């Protein structure tokens, strides 16, 4: 066995940027469960302290408020850097276009510099949005994408494409131990009900009896992946020697209209469906080819959509209206 193929030692201390967000907080929690100490860096631009409340008291967990586009104030050893800080929902990045470009460029550079200085493993949270409105279906990692750089979504898509190029350059130029994960629509507890993404929007509307605002004709497709599966995929990549990019996402494609109807049924709601204008450059189709994740990492998603949605609806039902979950922005699409 080559040295590069030897299994890694368990990570002792991880830095998670954006660790108070939806995915970041689940990653922090899972890392703590596995025995890794965690330093969470977050500016709270879209994340909340409530997301980390459940493990805040763990002595191996530290939360530091900072903007990673300024600097990463990290002291002590680090052997894993997970760079997840970035506005992620369309409503957030349309509201924060420059901040999003800064997170993908300056934020990624600072996170890479930290990993390089410590000889740490680095994982970039990239996205299916690098494929834009894809002309290849399903999307394999070899597909270069169809992105409009000057459209409204360009601030997010191009920030992530730049971040991927920068990550690759640190690997080839500096030998930094990098990996890129392209995450497809993930869902689960700790999403904000008003963050504008399709699943939390439909759940909030269904639970309140408001009309379900389905964008376009509702026939555009997405694949939903439960956050437990997403986190397992990200950590499998971190544990591996693989540089990626690797797609991590659900494998069952559903139309947005079917998703809305399924959520309405599971929530026991009688909300009507209302078709509203589709956002500019909204992708028509979206489904990952996950062969690379399966073959290289032994990863496949396990949580069935109905079970995952039921659990997520229950989580929202417990919190909506009691003030513990911020409403966030208005719905703009998946
Ligand atoms: N959730 C998904 O389905 C999905 C899909 C593809 C990619 N991603 C990527 O995963 C990451 C996390 O997404 P999420 O869904 O958890 O979003 P989120 O908005 O819940 O989390 C992002 C976190 O980053 C923090 N943040 C943003 N800019 C920052 C900055 N400059 N400095 C410090 N902290 C900052 C926010 O406060 C928030 O806590 C993002 O990079 C996103 O692009 C997510």
PDB file of C-alpha atoms and ligand atoms in Angstrom, residues 18 20-24 41-47 66-69 84-88 92 103 125-127 156 160 183-186 192 197, ligand 1:
ATOM      1  CA  UNK A  18     -19.874  29.002   8.668  1.00  0.00           C
ATOM      2  CA  UNK A  20     -23.382  28.262  12.911  1.00  0.00           C
ATOM      3  CA  UNK A  21     -25.268  27.770   9.662  1.00  0.00           C
ATOM      4  CA  UNK A  22     -27.532  24.913   8.610  1.00  0.00           C
ATOM      5  CA  UNK A  23     -24.921  22.472   7.258  1.00  0.00           C
ATOM      6  CA  UNK A  24     -22.041  23.849   9.335  1.00  0.00           C
ATOM      7  CA  UNK A  41     -16.035  30.621  12.964  1.00  0.00           C
ATOM      8  CA  UNK A  42     -19.146  32.522  11.971  1.00  0.00           C
ATOM      9  CA  UNK A  43     -20.237  36.098  11.323  1.00  0.00           C
ATOM     10  CA  UNK A  44     -23.947  35.222  11.863  1.00  0.00           C
ATOM     11  CA  UNK A  45     -24.823  36.933   8.601  1.00  0.00           C
ATOM     12  CA  UNK A  46     -27.231  34.055   7.880  1.00  0.00           C
ATOM     13  CA  UNK A  47     -26.481  31.603  10.710  1.00  0.00           C
ATOM     14  CA  UNK A  66     -15.651  36.733  12.898  1.00  0.00           C
ATOM     15  CA  UNK A  67     -15.897  37.512   9.208  1.00  0.00           C
ATOM     16  CA  UNK A  68     -13.659  35.077   7.323  1.00  0.00           C
ATOM     17  CA  UNK A  69     -13.194  37.589   4.512  1.00  0.00           C
ATOM     18  CA  UNK A  84     -18.614  26.406   4.620  1.00  0.00           C
ATOM     19  CA  UNK A  85     -18.955  30.161   5.204  1.00  0.00           C
ATOM     20  CA  UNK A  86     -21.035  31.722   2.451  1.00  0.00           C
ATOM     21  CA  UNK A  87     -24.578  32.949   1.992  1.00  0.00           C
ATOM     22  CA  UNK A  88     -26.216  29.921   0.355  1.00  0.00           C
ATOM     23  CA  UNK A  92     -29.515  35.484   0.843  1.00  0.00           C
ATOM     24  CA  UNK A 103     -16.792  34.758   0.911  1.00  0.00           C
ATOM     25  CA  UNK A 125     -18.165  23.442   0.227  1.00  0.00           C
ATOM     26  CA  UNK A 126     -18.931  23.909  -3.434  1.00  0.00           C
ATOM     27  CA  UNK A 127     -22.309  23.475  -5.042  1.00  0.00           C
ATOM     28  CA  UNK A 156     -22.997  32.740  -6.093  1.00  0.00           C
ATOM     29  CA  UNK A 160     -17.976  28.984  -6.050  1.00  0.00           C
ATOM     30  CA  UNK A 183     -23.388  19.696  -2.634  1.00  0.00           C
ATOM     31  CA  UNK A 184     -26.845  19.362  -4.205  1.00  0.00           C
ATOM     32  CA  UNK A 185     -30.000  20.632  -2.454  1.00  0.00           C
ATOM     33  CA  UNK A 186     -29.762  19.478   1.143  1.00  0.00           C
ATOM     34  CA  UNK A 192     -34.640  28.923   8.381  1.00  0.00           C
ATOM     35  CA  UNK A 197     -35.288  27.544  -0.439  1.00  0.00           C
TER      36      UNK A 197
HETATM   37  N1  LIG B   1     -27.602  23.649   1.940  1.00  0.00           N
HETATM   38  C1  LIG B   1     -27.375  23.254   0.712  1.00  0.00           C
HETATM   39  O1  LIG B   1     -28.213  22.567   0.096  1.00  0.00           O
HETATM   40  C2  LIG B   1     -26.083  23.596   0.023  1.00  0.00           C
HETATM   41  C3  LIG B   1     -25.917  23.185  -1.303  1.00  0.00           C
HETATM   42  C4  LIG B   1     -24.728  23.506  -1.946  1.00  0.00           C
HETATM   43  C5  LIG B   1     -23.716  24.161  -1.273  1.00  0.00           C
HETATM   44  N2  LIG B   1     -23.901  24.545   0.003  1.00  0.00           N
HETATM   45  C6  LIG B   1     -22.807  25.283   0.658  1.00  0.00           C
HETATM   46  O2  LIG B   1     -22.670  24.874   2.002  1.00  0.00           O
HETATM   47  C7  LIG B   1     -22.318  26.006   2.822  1.00  0.00           C
HETATM   48  C8  LIG B   1     -23.330  26.146   3.952  1.00  0.00           C
HETATM   49  O3  LIG B   1     -24.630  26.324   3.404  1.00  0.00           O
HETATM   50  P1  LIG B   1     -25.921  26.359   4.359  1.00  0.00           P
HETATM   51  O4  LIG B   1     -27.028  25.824   3.573  1.00  0.00           O
HETATM   52  O5  LIG B   1     -25.573  25.755   5.662  1.00  0.00           O
HETATM   53  O6  LIG B   1     -26.130  27.936   4.489  1.00  0.00           O
HETATM   54  P2  LIG B   1     -26.293  28.844   5.814  1.00  0.00           P
HETATM   55  O7  LIG B   1     -26.600  30.215   5.324  1.00  0.00           O
HETATM   56  O8  LIG B   1     -27.210  28.208   6.774  1.00  0.00           O
HETATM   57  O9  LIG B   1     -24.824  28.799   6.433  1.00  0.00           O
HETATM   58  C9  LIG B   1     -23.785  29.629   6.023  1.00  0.00           C
HETATM   59  C10 LIG B   1     -23.052  30.110   7.269  1.00  0.00           C
HETATM   60  O10 LIG B   1     -21.913  30.879   6.874  1.00  0.00           O
HETATM   61  C11 LIG B   1     -21.874  32.049   7.683  1.00  0.00           C
HETATM   62  N3  LIG B   1     -21.134  33.055   6.915  1.00  0.00           N
HETATM   63  C12 LIG B   1     -21.461  33.570   5.697  1.00  0.00           C
HETATM   64  N4  LIG B   1     -20.530  34.455   5.308  1.00  0.00           N
HETATM   65  C13 LIG B   1     -19.588  34.494   6.292  1.00  0.00           C
HETATM   66  C14 LIG B   1     -18.380  35.214   6.471  1.00  0.00           C
HETATM   67  N5  LIG B   1     -17.934  36.076   5.556  1.00  0.00           N
HETATM   68  N6  LIG B   1     -17.644  34.989   7.599  1.00  0.00           N
HETATM   69  C15 LIG B   1     -18.084  34.107   8.536  1.00  0.00           C
HETATM   70  N7  LIG B   1     -19.231  33.402   8.425  1.00  0.00           N
HETATM   71  C16 LIG B   1     -19.982  33.608   7.317  1.00  0.00           C
HETATM   72  C17 LIG B   1     -23.330  32.395   7.935  1.00  0.00           C
HETATM   73  O11 LIG B   1     -23.537  33.237   9.030  1.00  0.00           O
HETATM   74  C18 LIG B   1     -23.929  31.007   8.138  1.00  0.00           C
HETATM   75  O12 LIG B   1     -23.819  30.601   9.490  1.00  0.00           O
HETATM   76  C19 LIG B   1     -22.266  27.211   1.894  1.00  0.00           C
HETATM   77  O13 LIG B   1     -20.926  27.432   1.503  1.00  0.00           O
HETATM   78  C20 LIG B   1     -23.082  26.776   0.701  1.00  0.00           C
HETATM   79  O14 LIG B   1     -22.688  27.432  -0.470  1.00  0.00           O
HETATM   80  C21 LIG B   1     -25.073  24.291   0.669  1.00  0.00           C
END
